[in-house]
XYZ file of C-alpha atoms in Angstrom:
424
model
C -11.103 6.222 15.433
C -13.635 3.441 15.943
C -16.695 5.062 14.276
C -17.556 2.335 11.966
C -17.998 -0.094 14.808
C -21.196 1.692 15.587
C -22.704 -0.235 12.591
C -24.064 -3.527 13.858
C -23.349 -5.522 10.718
C -19.702 -4.191 10.595
C -19.358 -4.956 14.306
C -20.328 -8.608 13.714
C -17.941 -8.817 10.727
C -15.121 -7.238 12.648
C -15.545 -9.585 15.707
C -15.560 -12.608 13.486
C -12.418 -11.461 11.662
C -10.577 -11.011 14.958
C -10.787 -14.734 15.639
C -10.352 -15.855 12.123
C -7.262 -13.742 11.524
C -5.489 -15.182 14.543
C -6.230 -18.749 13.322
C -4.974 -17.670 9.845
C -1.570 -16.498 11.261
C -1.396 -19.743 13.359
C -1.862 -21.900 10.288
C 0.842 -19.886 8.389
C 3.355 -20.606 11.046
C 2.249 -24.329 11.520
C 2.162 -24.903 7.824
C 5.676 -23.659 7.241
C 6.934 -25.587 10.313
C 5.204 -28.795 9.170
C 6.585 -28.701 5.654
C 10.091 -28.022 7.007
C 9.716 -30.982 9.328
C 8.510 -33.289 6.595
C 11.139 -32.331 4.057
C 13.895 -30.453 5.714
C 13.851 -28.151 2.709
C 13.427 -24.395 2.700
C 12.642 -24.713 -0.998
C 9.610 -26.793 -0.171
C 8.377 -24.058 2.202
C 8.759 -21.592 -0.740
C 6.748 -23.980 -3.006
C 3.954 -24.043 -0.401
C 3.826 -20.226 -0.335
C 3.921 -20.011 -4.185
C 1.018 -22.451 -4.479
C -1.085 -20.240 -2.097
C -0.452 -17.189 -4.222
C -0.492 -18.831 -7.696
C -4.439 -18.916 -7.967
C -4.565 -15.116 -7.305
C -2.010 -14.536 -10.059
C -3.760 -16.886 -12.517
C -7.493 -16.231 -11.817
C -7.589 -13.082 -9.665
C -9.336 -10.999 -12.289
C -11.900 -13.645 -13.039
C -12.642 -13.737 -9.329
C -13.391 -10.035 -9.482
C -15.930 -10.642 -12.305
C -17.714 -13.330 -10.304
C -17.813 -11.036 -7.162
C -19.514 -8.245 -9.161
C -22.177 -10.725 -10.230
C -22.748 -12.479 -6.850
C -24.285 -11.625 -3.590
C -21.127 -10.878 -1.636
C -22.476 -12.084 1.758
C -23.344 -15.422 0.285
C -20.093 -15.690 -1.528
C -18.225 -14.953 1.689
C -20.236 -17.699 3.482
C -18.977 -20.256 0.827
C -15.374 -19.224 0.822
C -15.024 -19.017 4.644
C -16.653 -22.460 4.895
C -14.267 -23.987 2.284
C -11.321 -22.572 4.167
C -12.548 -24.048 7.400
C -12.942 -27.466 5.925
C -9.464 -27.303 4.508
C -8.020 -26.415 7.897
C -9.912 -29.252 9.600
C -8.946 -31.790 6.957
C -5.220 -30.837 7.327
C -5.592 -31.084 11.133
C -7.082 -34.634 10.951
C -4.350 -35.796 8.611
C -1.579 -34.276 10.873
C -3.132 -35.564 14.149
C -3.595 -39.107 12.706
C 0.031 -39.249 11.431
C -0.915 -39.723 7.835
C 0.049 -36.330 6.480
C 2.489 -36.011 3.545
C 3.826 -32.932 1.992
C 1.648 -33.112 -1.016
C -1.389 -32.799 1.366
C 0.001 -29.522 2.458
C 0.689 -28.360 -1.065
C -2.948 -29.281 -2.017
C -4.331 -27.526 1.027
C -2.349 -24.398 0.227
C -3.648 -24.336 -3.377
C -7.178 -24.879 -2.189
C -6.981 -21.967 0.166
C -5.523 -19.829 -2.640
C -8.451 -20.782 -4.898
C -10.878 -19.672 -2.133
C -8.918 -16.440 -1.699
C -9.523 -15.591 -5.414
C -13.117 -14.903 -4.546
C -12.854 -14.243 -0.821
C -10.357 -11.323 -1.066
C -12.372 -9.041 -3.562
C -15.614 -10.134 -1.829
C -14.415 -9.061 1.540
C -12.807 -5.857 0.303
C -15.953 -4.700 -1.546
C -18.516 -6.012 1.075
C -17.129 -3.464 3.605
C -18.680 -0.612 1.697
C -22.080 -2.481 1.696
C -21.898 -2.806 5.513
C -20.823 0.836 6.440
C -21.529 2.961 3.377
C -19.236 5.595 1.851
C -19.007 7.957 4.939
C -17.277 5.307 7.191
C -15.444 3.448 4.393
C -11.842 4.607 5.266
C -12.443 4.077 8.912
C -13.624 0.443 8.377
C -10.855 -0.359 5.821
C -8.344 1.048 8.475
C -9.858 -1.061 11.279
C -9.606 -4.152 9.094
C -5.929 -3.526 8.622
C -5.520 -2.877 12.422
C -7.408 -6.158 13.053
C -5.060 -8.058 10.777
C -1.894 -6.608 12.352
C -3.117 -7.257 15.829
C -3.682 -10.905 14.860
C -0.118 -10.791 13.438
C 1.045 -9.942 16.872
C -0.910 -12.667 18.712
C -1.261 -15.555 16.211
C 2.357 -16.531 15.703
C 3.060 -16.399 19.445
C 0.026 -18.659 20.163
C 1.049 -20.964 17.250
C 4.580 -21.283 18.705
C 3.252 -22.283 22.151
C 0.695 -24.682 20.673
C 3.221 -26.398 18.296
C 5.692 -26.837 21.099
C 3.183 -27.990 23.653
C 0.625 -30.216 21.717
C 1.824 -30.386 18.141
C 1.170 -28.758 14.742
C -2.204 -30.513 14.161
C -3.913 -28.549 16.879
C -2.902 -25.251 15.300
C -4.564 -26.428 12.081
C -7.629 -27.414 14.042
C -7.863 -24.072 15.799
C -7.726 -22.284 12.414
C -10.457 -24.503 10.904
C -12.761 -23.931 13.915
C -11.946 -20.207 14.006
C -14.068 -19.674 10.915
C -17.106 -20.493 12.940
C -16.866 -16.803 14.216
C -16.943 -15.051 10.788
C -19.669 -17.455 9.390
C -21.868 -16.866 12.479
C -21.290 -13.123 12.043
C -22.452 -13.357 8.408
C -25.555 -15.252 9.410
C -26.516 -12.843 12.107
C -26.249 -9.709 9.922
C -29.329 -7.821 9.023
C -29.852 -7.698 5.295
C -32.113 -4.689 5.426
C -29.290 -2.700 7.034
C -26.836 -3.269 4.099
C -26.295 -0.572 1.526
C -27.772 -2.169 -1.602
C -25.451 -2.312 -4.566
C -26.651 -3.100 -8.074
C -24.986 -6.385 -9.189
C -23.472 -6.686 -12.658
C -25.678 -8.879 -15.083
C -24.013 -12.008 -16.468
C -22.490 -11.091 -19.922
C -19.501 -11.310 -22.171
C -16.504 -9.048 -22.051
C -16.872 -7.973 -18.391
C -13.309 -8.645 -17.617
C -12.196 -6.330 -20.518
C -14.786 -3.824 -19.305
C -13.216 -3.626 -15.885
C -9.761 -3.223 -17.311
C -10.960 -0.467 -19.676
C -12.642 1.243 -16.703
C -9.407 1.299 -14.686
C -7.401 2.513 -17.672
C -9.756 5.369 -18.257
C -9.310 6.658 -14.649
C -5.754 7.947 -13.955
C -6.368 8.214 -10.239
C -7.098 4.481 -10.008
C -4.497 3.394 -12.551
C -1.502 5.255 -10.891
C -2.643 4.245 -7.405
C -2.671 0.618 -8.425
C 0.758 1.082 -10.215
C 2.288 2.666 -7.070
C 0.955 -0.250 -4.900
C 2.542 -2.719 -7.488
C 5.980 -1.023 -7.154
C 5.772 -0.880 -3.271
C 4.574 -4.523 -3.014
C 7.098 -5.780 -5.566
C 10.252 -3.990 -4.427
C 9.560 -2.481 -0.952
C 7.755 -5.331 0.920
C 10.339 -8.078 0.567
C 10.974 -8.064 4.421
C 11.158 -12.073 4.795
C 14.258 -11.805 2.524
C 15.744 -8.666 4.049
C 15.036 -9.176 7.771
C 16.295 -12.739 8.053
C 19.527 -11.759 6.270
C 20.065 -8.724 8.473
C 19.545 -10.880 11.600
C 21.851 -13.662 10.473
C 24.480 -12.128 8.124
C 24.807 -8.522 9.273
C 24.059 -8.565 13.022
C 24.861 -12.244 13.618
C 21.989 -12.250 16.237
C 19.970 -15.343 15.228
C 16.227 -16.063 15.114
C 15.396 -13.965 18.267
C 16.302 -10.765 16.382
C 14.343 -11.772 13.277
C 11.258 -12.305 15.481
C 12.019 -8.813 17.110
C 12.203 -7.126 13.656
C 8.811 -8.603 12.621
C 7.169 -7.793 15.959
C 8.288 -4.149 15.840
C 7.093 -3.776 12.305
C 3.726 -5.163 13.256
C 3.530 -2.663 16.030
C 4.313 0.043 13.545
C 1.788 -1.270 11.108
C -0.910 -1.460 13.771
C -0.131 2.324 14.708
C -0.380 3.213 11.059
C -3.763 1.516 10.589
C -5.216 3.206 13.696
C -3.889 6.613 12.564
C -5.484 6.095 9.187
C -8.829 5.201 10.938
C -8.575 8.453 12.897
C -7.979 10.653 9.779
C -11.340 9.640 8.262
C -10.509 10.681 4.732
C -8.202 9.242 2.002
C -5.978 11.823 0.268
C -3.636 11.018 -2.493
C -1.012 13.345 -1.162
C -0.909 11.424 2.180
C -0.391 8.204 0.186
C 2.368 9.668 -1.911
C 4.147 11.351 1.027
C 3.938 8.066 3.080
C 5.350 6.093 0.121
C 8.283 8.480 -0.143
C 8.890 8.305 3.711
C 8.640 4.463 3.506
C 11.245 4.273 0.751
C 13.488 6.836 2.401
C 13.366 5.023 5.753
C 14.460 1.798 3.962
C 17.419 3.573 2.556
C 18.296 4.807 6.061
C 17.853 1.318 7.576
C 20.027 -0.187 4.940
C 22.978 1.908 6.399
C 22.005 1.398 10.059
C 25.284 0.568 11.914
C 23.761 -1.163 14.935
C 21.082 -3.752 15.756
C 19.087 -1.487 18.011
C 18.940 1.364 15.538
C 17.803 -1.000 12.755
C 15.231 -2.480 15.109
C 13.841 1.033 16.032
C 13.482 1.898 12.367
C 11.162 -1.020 11.793
C 8.394 0.824 13.635
C 8.126 3.856 11.311
C 8.717 1.658 8.269
C 5.769 -0.448 9.340
C 3.681 2.649 10.065
C 4.277 4.332 6.682
C 3.916 1.112 4.797
C 0.567 0.466 6.296
C -0.385 4.131 5.678
C 0.208 3.515 1.925
C -1.749 0.315 1.906
C -4.845 1.653 3.749
C -4.866 5.081 1.789
C -4.544 3.277 -1.521
C -7.164 0.692 -0.666
C -9.701 3.314 0.418
C -9.007 5.561 -2.576
C -9.558 2.806 -5.052
C -12.757 1.650 -3.237
C -14.272 5.051 -2.826
C -13.328 6.087 -6.375
C -14.916 3.080 -8.009
C -18.379 2.531 -9.323
C -20.041 0.035 -6.970
C -20.893 -2.164 -10.006
C -17.232 -2.401 -10.890
C -15.839 -2.643 -7.416
C -15.170 -6.361 -7.405
C -13.236 -6.336 -10.619
C -11.181 -3.296 -9.634
C -10.382 -4.673 -6.148
C -9.445 -8.003 -7.669
C -6.943 -6.110 -10.006
C -5.702 -4.168 -6.958
C -5.237 -7.352 -4.812
C -3.604 -9.181 -7.725
C -1.065 -6.324 -8.242
C -0.305 -6.071 -4.520
C -0.208 -9.814 -3.658
C 1.265 -10.816 -6.951
C 4.297 -8.541 -6.601
C 5.942 -10.704 -3.881
C 6.566 -13.770 -6.018
C 8.181 -11.540 -8.593
C 10.082 -9.140 -6.375
C 11.329 -11.735 -3.674
C 13.618 -13.599 -6.246
C 14.944 -10.242 -7.532
C 15.589 -9.131 -3.892
C 17.169 -12.458 -3.187
C 19.491 -12.209 -6.150
C 20.645 -8.748 -5.362
C 21.166 -9.656 -1.632
C 23.227 -12.760 -2.679
C 25.248 -10.863 -5.286
C 25.845 -7.466 -3.461
C 24.696 -7.974 0.077
C 21.569 -7.364 2.010
C 22.299 -3.686 2.628
C 22.326 -3.164 -1.187
C 19.198 -5.151 -1.590
C 17.211 -3.104 1.019
C 18.621 0.194 -0.387
C 17.568 -0.747 -3.941
C 14.020 -1.727 -2.747
C 13.650 1.576 -0.859
C 15.141 3.654 -3.682
C 12.623 2.175 -6.180
C 9.639 2.701 -3.797
C 10.537 6.348 -3.166
C 11.320 7.124 -6.804
C 8.064 5.524 -7.964
C 6.201 7.663 -5.501
C 7.757 10.938 -6.652
C 7.265 10.039 -10.404
C 3.658 9.058 -9.865
C 3.010 12.147 -7.783
C 4.292 14.307 -10.709
C 2.181 12.309 -13.214
C -1.015 12.848 -11.153
C -0.209 16.574 -10.701
C 0.046 16.943 -14.360
C -3.049 14.954 -15.118
C -4.922 17.061 -12.498
C -3.528 20.371 -13.901
C -1.747 21.014 -10.577
C 1.541 22.733 -9.719
C 3.820 22.481 -6.726
C 3.324 25.323 -4.180
C 6.084 26.026 -1.574
C 5.341 28.626 1.006
C 4.766 29.423 4.725
C 1.663 28.854 6.747
C 1.351 29.586 10.471
C 5.123 30.129 10.717
C 5.801 26.684 9.158
C 6.886 25.663 5.748
C 4.105 24.122 3.584
C 4.537 22.066 0.331
C 1.357 21.250 -1.529
C -0.114 20.793 -4.904
C -2.563 23.536 -6.035
C -4.517 24.238 -9.195
C -2.455 26.188 -11.836
C -4.960 29.064 -11.685
C -4.538 29.354 -7.950
C -0.769 29.338 -8.365
C -0.949 32.106 -10.930
C -3.154 34.063 -8.583
C -0.720 33.729 -5.800
C 2.203 34.792 -7.908
C 0.277 37.806 -9.028
C -0.615 38.803 -5.536
C 3.046 38.429 -4.456
């Protein structure tokens, strides 16, 4: 389960990310709370979130082109340092009492700009640290790392905001980047798996898009992630409405839902790390289960049943995410990895600003149960359709039979299916 941590460079990277991810979650909570305190407007909080995602939507693909040209370790040093300075600047403004909402907007946009390069660089640098054999394990542990921070960071932020104020949460986040920067500096360059960088030239963005378009396994995986991210992952909309409007249980239940989902996500990431290989059928089955469980949760009659369903929903959602991420990374030419991962992250992260208003409209018009059911149905249907498309592209057929006294459903090559039928 923890095989990739044997690699010294990755161990340094992982340890730095543990600290930095806790700081990132603290800043998310503190940022929203500060904007709400300054304006009293939930819309202003939404604007802050949108500004942080906007650069990825606008410039994400260009960030991938840059990452393929640059030394990823040096690029990460610059992006991590810029995010550290942003957090410290916001802390100083808040602690001195001179902060205004436009400062928070600007900080969110600057962090978003850094993310345009930081995200694809971090994703593709993992393979340079651990190599192809340990890639899935490392990607899974990265997700487990992030989900662990999701459990710790908001709790620490809440205590810090209540005890000493929002500014110290920003300060912790800014200083937390010392850990990943130190890890990057301590890495041994000779132990990295050398990847040929793309030379500077025209048409590299189009080249990356053509590369993905010519690979059905990459294209349809990214499309599935787009559907899941756009329609299935609108939990801020759904969970708050279930806590308030359906179960009338308040903010404590909303926190409980998020915590249980984080526990499931952490379990899903660790199970993916243990599997060691990325299989499309696992991704598709997990996507169907994810959508199906959302449909079940939409009809849950009690608070406790709905709460318990958050654990497997988080687990299967994370399984889709980790398996898709590893499939795309392992199936991509290293010289193209930055551009392909930028497209992947743009589709995955860019789905929320599109899907959240749709989910909100359905929830307002027809109720939150209808909104969650529609999201789950779309996610499950997309997985089934994409599975059939990939089966057709791969010249596969569905095989239903028995193995070891248990039913088994799988895709097999058409020739093998014909041989089985003849033998029968």
